[in-house]
CSV table of C-alpha atoms in Angstrom, one decimal:
chain,number,residue,atom,x,y,z
A,196,UNK,CA,-17.0,99.8,41.6
A,197,UNK,CA,-20.6,98.5,41.6
A,198,UNK,CA,-20.7,95.0,40.1
A,199,UNK,CA,-23.1,92.2,39.3
A,200,UNK,CA,-21.8,88.7,39.4
A,201,UNK,CA,-23.9,86.4,37.2
A,202,UNK,CA,-23.3,82.8,38.4
A,203,UNK,CA,-24.2,79.7,36.4
A,204,UNK,CA,-24.6,77.1,39.3
A,205,UNK,CA,-24.4,74.3,36.7
A,206,UNK,CA,-21.0,75.4,35.3
A,207,UNK,CA,-19.0,72.3,34.4
A,208,UNK,CA,-15.8,72.9,36.4
A,209,UNK,CA,-16.8,75.1,39.3
A,210,UNK,CA,-17.9,73.7,42.6
A,211,UNK,CA,-20.0,75.4,45.2
A,212,UNK,CA,-17.0,75.8,47.5
A,213,UNK,CA,-15.0,77.4,44.7
A,214,UNK,CA,-17.8,79.8,43.9
A,215,UNK,CA,-17.9,80.9,47.6
A,216,UNK,CA,-14.2,81.6,47.6
A,217,UNK,CA,-14.5,83.6,44.4
A,218,UNK,CA,-17.4,85.6,45.7
A,219,UNK,CA,-15.5,86.4,48.9
A,220,UNK,CA,-12.4,87.5,46.9
A,221,UNK,CA,-14.4,89.7,44.5
A,222,UNK,CA,-16.3,91.4,47.4
A,223,UNK,CA,-12.9,92.5,48.8
A,224,UNK,CA,-12.6,94.9,45.9
A,225,UNK,CA,-16.2,95.4,44.6
A,226,UNK,CA,-19.6,96.4,45.8
A,227,UNK,CA,-20.9,93.1,44.6
A,228,UNK,CA,-24.4,91.8,44.0
A,229,UNK,CA,-24.7,88.1,43.2
A,230,UNK,CA,-27.4,86.5,41.0
A,231,UNK,CA,-27.6,82.8,40.1
A,232,UNK,CA,-29.1,81.7,36.8
A,233,UNK,CA,-32.3,79.6,37.0
A,234,UNK,CA,-33.2,79.0,33.3
A,235,UNK,CA,-31.8,79.2,29.8
A,236,UNK,CA,-31.5,82.9,28.9
A,237,UNK,CA,-31.6,84.1,32.5
A,238,UNK,CA,-28.0,85.4,32.3
A,239,UNK,CA,-29.1,87.5,29.3
A,240,UNK,CA,-32.1,88.9,31.3
A,241,UNK,CA,-30.0,89.7,34.3
A,242,UNK,CA,-27.4,91.6,32.2
A,243,UNK,CA,-30.0,93.4,30.2
A,244,UNK,CA,-31.7,94.7,33.4
A,245,UNK,CA,-28.3,95.8,34.8
A,246,UNK,CA,-27.6,97.7,31.6
A,247,UNK,CA,-31.0,99.3,31.5
A,248,UNK,CA,-31.3,100.5,35.1
A,249,UNK,CA,-27.7,101.8,35.3
A,250,UNK,CA,-27.2,100.2,38.7
A,251,UNK,CA,-23.8,98.6,38.0
A,252,UNK,CA,-20.5,99.6,36.3
A,253,UNK,CA,-19.4,96.0,35.7
A,254,UNK,CA,-21.0,92.6,35.0
A,255,UNK,CA,-18.9,89.5,35.8
A,256,UNK,CA,-19.9,86.2,34.2
A,257,UNK,CA,-18.9,83.1,36.1
A,258,UNK,CA,-19.6,80.1,33.8
A,259,UNK,CA,-18.8,78.7,30.4
A,260,UNK,CA,-19.0,80.3,27.0
A,261,UNK,CA,-22.8,79.9,26.9
A,262,UNK,CA,-23.1,82.0,30.1
A,263,UNK,CA,-20.7,84.6,28.7
A,264,UNK,CA,-22.7,84.8,25.4
A,265,UNK,CA,-26.0,85.4,27.3
A,266,UNK,CA,-24.4,88.1,29.4
A,267,UNK,CA,-23.0,89.9,26.3
A,268,UNK,CA,-26.4,89.7,24.5
A,269,UNK,CA,-28.0,91.2,27.6
A,270,UNK,CA,-25.5,94.0,27.9
A,271,UNK,CA,-25.9,94.9,24.2
A,272,UNK,CA,-29.6,94.4,24.0
A,273,UNK,CA,-29.9,98.1,22.9
A,274,UNK,CA,-26.5,98.2,21.1
A,275,UNK,CA,-23.0,99.4,22.1
A,276,UNK,CA,-22.5,102.6,23.9
A,277,UNK,CA,-20.6,104.4,26.6
A,278,UNK,CA,-23.2,103.6,29.2
A,279,UNK,CA,-23.0,99.9,28.7
A,280,UNK,CA,-21.4,98.3,31.8
A,281,UNK,CA,-17.9,96.7,31.4
A,282,UNK,CA,-17.6,92.9,31.1
A,283,UNK,CA,-15.4,90.6,33.1
A,284,UNK,CA,-15.2,86.8,32.8
A,285,UNK,CA,-14.3,84.1,35.3
A,286,UNK,CA,-14.1,80.8,33.4
A,287,UNK,CA,-16.2,77.9,34.7
A,288,UNK,CA,-17.1,75.8,31.7
A,289,UNK,CA,-15.4,72.9,30.0
A,290,UNK,CA,-13.7,74.8,27.2
A,291,UNK,CA,-13.8,78.6,28.0
A,292,UNK,CA,-12.8,79.7,24.5
A,293,UNK,CA,-13.6,83.4,25.0
A,294,UNK,CA,-11.7,83.7,28.4
A,295,UNK,CA,-8.7,81.9,27.0
A,296,UNK,CA,-8.7,84.0,23.9
A,297,UNK,CA,-8.5,87.0,26.1
A,298,UNK,CA,-5.4,85.5,27.7
A,299,UNK,CA,-7.0,84.6,31.0
A,300,UNK,CA,-6.0,81.4,32.9
A,301,UNK,CA,-8.4,78.5,32.5
A,302,UNK,CA,-8.5,78.0,36.3
A,303,UNK,CA,-11.2,80.1,37.9
A,304,UNK,CA,-9.2,81.0,41.0
A,305,UNK,CA,-6.2,82.1,39.0
A,306,UNK,CA,-8.5,84.1,36.6
A,307,UNK,CA,-10.1,85.8,39.6
A,308,UNK,CA,-6.6,86.9,40.7
A,309,UNK,CA,-6.0,88.4,37.2
A,310,UNK,CA,-9.3,90.1,37.3
A,311,UNK,CA,-8.6,91.7,40.7
A,312,UNK,CA,-5.2,92.9,39.5
A,313,UNK,CA,-6.8,94.3,36.4
A,314,UNK,CA,-9.3,96.2,38.5
A,315,UNK,CA,-6.6,97.6,40.7
A,316,UNK,CA,-4.5,98.6,37.7
A,317,UNK,CA,-7.6,99.9,35.8
A,318,UNK,CA,-6.8,97.6,32.9
A,319,UNK,CA,-9.5,97.2,30.2
A,320,UNK,CA,-9.6,96.8,26.5
A,321,UNK,CA,-12.3,97.4,23.8
A,322,UNK,CA,-13.1,94.3,21.7
A,323,UNK,CA,-14.9,93.8,18.5
A,324,UNK,CA,-17.8,91.3,18.3
A,325,UNK,CA,-19.8,89.6,15.6
A,326,UNK,CA,-23.6,89.9,15.1
A,327,UNK,CA,-25.7,87.3,13.4
A,328,UNK,CA,-29.0,88.3,11.9
A,329,UNK,CA,-31.9,86.1,10.7
A,330,UNK,CA,-35.1,87.5,9.4
A,331,UNK,CA,-38.0,87.1,11.9
A,332,UNK,CA,-35.6,86.2,14.8
A,333,UNK,CA,-33.7,88.3,17.3
A,334,UNK,CA,-30.2,89.3,16.4
A,335,UNK,CA,-27.5,87.4,18.2
A,336,UNK,CA,-24.1,88.7,19.3
A,337,UNK,CA,-21.2,86.3,19.4
A,338,UNK,CA,-17.9,86.6,21.1
A,339,UNK,CA,-15.7,84.1,19.2
A,340,UNK,CA,-17.6,82.0,16.6
A,341,UNK,CA,-20.7,81.3,14.7
A,342,UNK,CA,-21.2,78.4,12.2
A,343,UNK,CA,-23.7,77.1,9.6
A,344,UNK,CA,-23.5,73.5,8.5
A,345,UNK,CA,-21.4,70.6,9.7
A,346,UNK,CA,-19.8,72.2,12.8
A,347,UNK,CA,-23.2,73.4,14.0
A,348,UNK,CA,-24.6,69.9,13.4
A,349,UNK,CA,-21.9,68.5,15.7
A,350,UNK,CA,-22.8,71.1,18.4
A,351,UNK,CA,-26.5,70.0,18.1
A,352,UNK,CA,-25.5,66.3,18.6
A,353,UNK,CA,-23.5,67.2,21.7
A,354,UNK,CA,-26.4,69.1,23.2
A,355,UNK,CA,-28.6,66.1,22.7
A,356,UNK,CA,-26.1,63.9,24.5
A,357,UNK,CA,-25.9,66.4,27.3
A,358,UNK,CA,-29.7,66.5,27.7
A,359,UNK,CA,-29.5,62.7,28.0
A,360,UNK,CA,-27.1,63.1,30.9
A,361,UNK,CA,-23.7,62.9,29.3
A,362,UNK,CA,-21.0,65.2,30.7
A,363,UNK,CA,-19.5,67.8,28.3
A,364,UNK,CA,-16.0,66.7,27.5
A,365,UNK,CA,-13.6,67.0,24.6
A,366,UNK,CA,-14.0,63.3,23.9
A,367,UNK,CA,-17.7,63.8,23.6
A,368,UNK,CA,-17.2,66.4,20.9
A,369,UNK,CA,-14.7,64.4,19.0
A,370,UNK,CA,-16.9,61.3,19.1
A,371,UNK,CA,-20.0,63.2,17.9
A,372,UNK,CA,-18.0,64.8,15.1
A,373,UNK,CA,-16.9,61.4,13.8
A,374,UNK,CA,-20.5,60.1,14.0
A,375,UNK,CA,-21.8,63.2,12.2
A,376,UNK,CA,-19.1,62.8,9.5
A,377,UNK,CA,-20.2,59.2,8.8
A,378,UNK,CA,-23.9,60.1,8.6
A,379,UNK,CA,-23.5,63.1,6.4
A,380,UNK,CA,-21.8,61.5,3.4
A,381,UNK,CA,-24.3,62.7,0.8
A,382,UNK,CA,-24.2,66.3,2.2
A,383,UNK,CA,-20.4,66.3,2.1
A,384,UNK,CA,-20.4,65.7,-1.7
A,385,UNK,CA,-22.6,68.8,-2.4
A,386,UNK,CA,-22.8,71.3,0.5
A,387,UNK,CA,-26.0,73.4,0.7
A,388,UNK,CA,-24.5,76.7,1.9
A,389,UNK,CA,-23.5,79.6,-0.3
A,390,UNK,CA,-21.3,82.5,0.9
A,391,UNK,CA,-22.4,85.9,-0.4
A,392,UNK,CA,-19.9,88.7,0.2
A,393,UNK,CA,-20.0,92.3,-1.3
A,394,UNK,CA,-17.3,92.7,-4.0
A,395,UNK,CA,-16.8,88.9,-4.4
A,396,UNK,CA,-18.4,86.2,-6.5
A,397,UNK,CA,-20.8,83.9,-4.6
A,398,UNK,CA,-19.1,80.8,-3.2
A,399,UNK,CA,-21.6,77.9,-3.4
A,400,UNK,CA,-21.4,74.3,-2.2
A,401,UNK,CA,-20.1,74.8,1.3
A,402,UNK,CA,-20.5,71.9,3.6
A,403,UNK,CA,-19.6,74.1,6.6
A,404,UNK,CA,-18.9,77.7,7.2
A,405,UNK,CA,-17.1,78.8,10.4
A,406,UNK,CA,-17.2,82.5,11.2
A,407,UNK,CA,-14.4,83.6,13.7
A,408,UNK,CA,-14.3,86.7,15.7
A,409,UNK,CA,-11.0,85.7,17.3
A,410,UNK,CA,-8.4,83.0,17.2
A,411,UNK,CA,-8.3,80.2,18.3
A,412,UNK,CA,-11.8,79.0,17.3
A,413,UNK,CA,-11.9,76.3,20.0
A,414,UNK,CA,-9.7,74.0,22.0
A,415,UNK,CA,-9.1,70.2,22.1
A,416,UNK,CA,-8.0,69.9,25.6
A,417,UNK,CA,-5.2,72.4,25.9
A,418,UNK,CA,-4.6,72.4,22.1
A,419,UNK,CA,-5.9,75.4,20.3
A,420,UNK,CA,-7.7,75.0,16.9
A,421,UNK,CA,-7.0,77.7,14.2
A,422,UNK,CA,-9.2,77.6,11.1
A,423,UNK,CA,-8.7,81.4,10.8
A,424,UNK,CA,-5.3,82.2,12.4
A,425,UNK,CA,-5.5,86.0,11.7
A,426,UNK,CA,-8.9,86.4,13.3
A,427,UNK,CA,-8.8,89.0,16.1
A,428,UNK,CA,-10.9,91.0,18.6
A,429,UNK,CA,-9.3,94.1,16.8
A,430,UNK,CA,-10.5,93.3,13.3
A,431,UNK,CA,-13.8,92.4,11.7
A,432,UNK,CA,-14.8,88.8,11.0
A,433,UNK,CA,-13.0,85.8,9.3
A,434,UNK,CA,-14.7,83.1,7.4
A,435,UNK,CA,-13.5,79.5,6.9
A,436,UNK,CA,-15.4,77.1,4.7
A,437,UNK,CA,-15.0,73.7,3.1
A,438,UNK,CA,-16.8,72.7,-0.1
A,439,UNK,CA,-16.1,69.0,0.1
A,440,UNK,CA,-15.3,66.7,3.0
A,441,UNK,CA,-13.5,63.6,1.7
A,442,UNK,CA,-11.6,61.4,4.1
A,443,UNK,CA,-8.2,62.4,2.9
A,444,UNK,CA,-8.9,66.1,2.4
A,445,UNK,CA,-10.6,66.4,5.8
A,446,UNK,CA,-7.7,64.7,7.6
A,447,UNK,CA,-5.3,67.1,5.8
A,448,UNK,CA,-7.3,70.2,6.8
A,449,UNK,CA,-7.6,69.0,10.4
A,450,UNK,CA,-3.8,68.6,10.6
A,451,UNK,CA,-3.5,72.1,9.2
A,452,UNK,CA,-5.8,73.8,11.6
A,453,UNK,CA,-4.1,72.1,14.6
A,454,UNK,CA,-0.7,73.0,13.3
A,455,UNK,CA,-1.5,76.7,12.5
A,456,UNK,CA,-0.8,79.4,15.0
A,457,UNK,CA,-1.7,83.0,15.7
A,458,UNK,CA,0.1,86.1,14.4
A,459,UNK,CA,3.8,86.0,15.1
A,460,UNK,CA,5.7,88.5,17.1
A,461,UNK,CA,7.4,89.9,13.9
A,462,UNK,CA,4.0,90.5,12.3
A,463,UNK,CA,4.5,87.7,9.8
A,464,UNK,CA,1.5,85.9,8.3
A,465,UNK,CA,1.0,82.5,9.9
A,466,UNK,CA,0.1,79.5,7.8
A,467,UNK,CA,-3.6,78.8,7.6
A,468,UNK,CA,-5.5,75.9,6.1
A,469,UNK,CA,-5.3,75.6,2.3
A,470,UNK,CA,-6.4,73.3,-0.5
A,471,UNK,CA,-8.8,73.3,-3.4
A,472,UNK,CA,-11.8,72.6,-1.2
A,473,UNK,CA,-10.9,75.3,1.4
A,474,UNK,CA,-12.4,78.8,1.3
A,475,UNK,CA,-11.1,81.6,3.6
A,476,UNK,CA,-11.6,85.4,4.0
A,477,UNK,CA,-10.0,87.7,6.5
A,478,UNK,CA,-11.4,90.9,8.1
A,479,UNK,CA,-14.8,90.9,6.4
A,480,UNK,CA,-17.3,93.5,7.6
A,481,UNK,CA,-20.5,92.2,6.1
A,482,UNK,CA,-21.6,88.9,4.4
A,483,UNK,CA,-24.4,86.4,4.2
A,484,UNK,CA,-24.7,82.6,4.4
A,485,UNK,CA,-27.6,81.2,2.4
A,486,UNK,CA,-28.6,77.5,2.5
A,487,UNK,CA,-30.7,75.6,0.0
A,488,UNK,CA,-32.3,73.8,3.0
A,489,UNK,CA,-32.6,74.5,6.7
A,490,UNK,CA,-29.2,73.9,8.1
A,491,UNK,CA,-27.9,73.7,11.7
A,492,UNK,CA,-26.7,77.0,13.1
A,493,UNK,CA,-24.6,77.8,16.2
A,494,UNK,CA,-23.1,80.8,18.0
A,495,UNK,CA,-20.4,80.5,20.6
A,496,UNK,CA,-21.1,76.7,20.8
A,497,UNK,CA,-24.8,77.1,21.4
A,498,UNK,CA,-27.0,75.3,18.9
A,499,UNK,CA,-29.8,77.6,17.8
A,500,UNK,CA,-31.7,75.3,15.5
A,501,UNK,CA,-31.8,75.3,11.7
A,502,UNK,CA,-31.5,78.4,9.5
A,503,UNK,CA,-31.8,79.0,5.7
A,504,UNK,CA,-30.2,82.5,5.7
A,505,UNK,CA,-28.0,84.3,8.2
A,506,UNK,CA,-26.3,87.7,7.7
A,507,UNK,CA,-23.2,88.7,9.6
A,508,UNK,CA,-21.6,91.9,10.5
A,509,UNK,CA,-18.4,92.7,12.5
A,510,UNK,CA,-18.8,95.5,15.1
A,511,UNK,CA,-15.5,96.9,16.3
A,512,UNK,CA,-15.0,98.2,19.8
A,513,UNK,CA,-18.5,96.9,20.7
A,514,UNK,CA,-17.7,96.2,24.4
A,515,UNK,CA,-15.1,97.0,27.1
A,516,UNK,CA,-13.6,94.1,28.9
A,517,UNK,CA,-11.6,94.1,32.2
A,518,UNK,CA,-8.6,91.9,31.5
């Protein structure tokens, strides 16, 4: 199989020696070309070129969720189709939500072993993805989450800290979330975001809106976070929102999303967050988030600036993944 390995040399948890070992292992089973990213968006450009010229059957992303998101957007630059190369992931970031949601080990060496076994056994699965659309801006595919409001503001704060030289850690995210909570008191009382969904009354006053394409939404260390426990790569999109963030109510919701779990083996419905300030929808194909003012927006943990209106759609079987 002809393959392109897209390597982010700045991946948080992957050393140069580890990368060399992984490349050697992959070359034992693949006709492998290796390309290192040199700028933001480079992984997208490399994957798009690979999809357009038909030179490879498989693109492997070695990096964190940001690298994976760029590769996916490159592969799907012209939309889904049978000629789009397959995707494989070797986790190299600090969180690796997408890889872990696929059931891959968080260790890159172990994940490479799973990948090689999957290639030998010809294992692959089609997955659904989400697409976010803003007028006048390119569409953006996302693999596990998008958000408008509070959570995206936290992502923006973390990115500022990383540009200042801080290392991406779970403690950094928690610290910035607490700081953002304290500084957003006025916005917490009257959220600017309205959810518009066909067949439903508009839901105004959202402080945050988290769109999930799979579950968990993220991890705190090894602990999964489940705002939408039923979200799945096999369904459309789930939406979780909060209309007010009081200290007591927020603490209660945080406990619920840490205590929730994915679908049980007997097919029962797992408990999800609930309360008078909680809004949730499962398996929604199309909807729009509208903000009274420009509001922070993120996809797959990548802060994309402020948006006033974002439409979302779920696209089933958008991509084939080796897993």
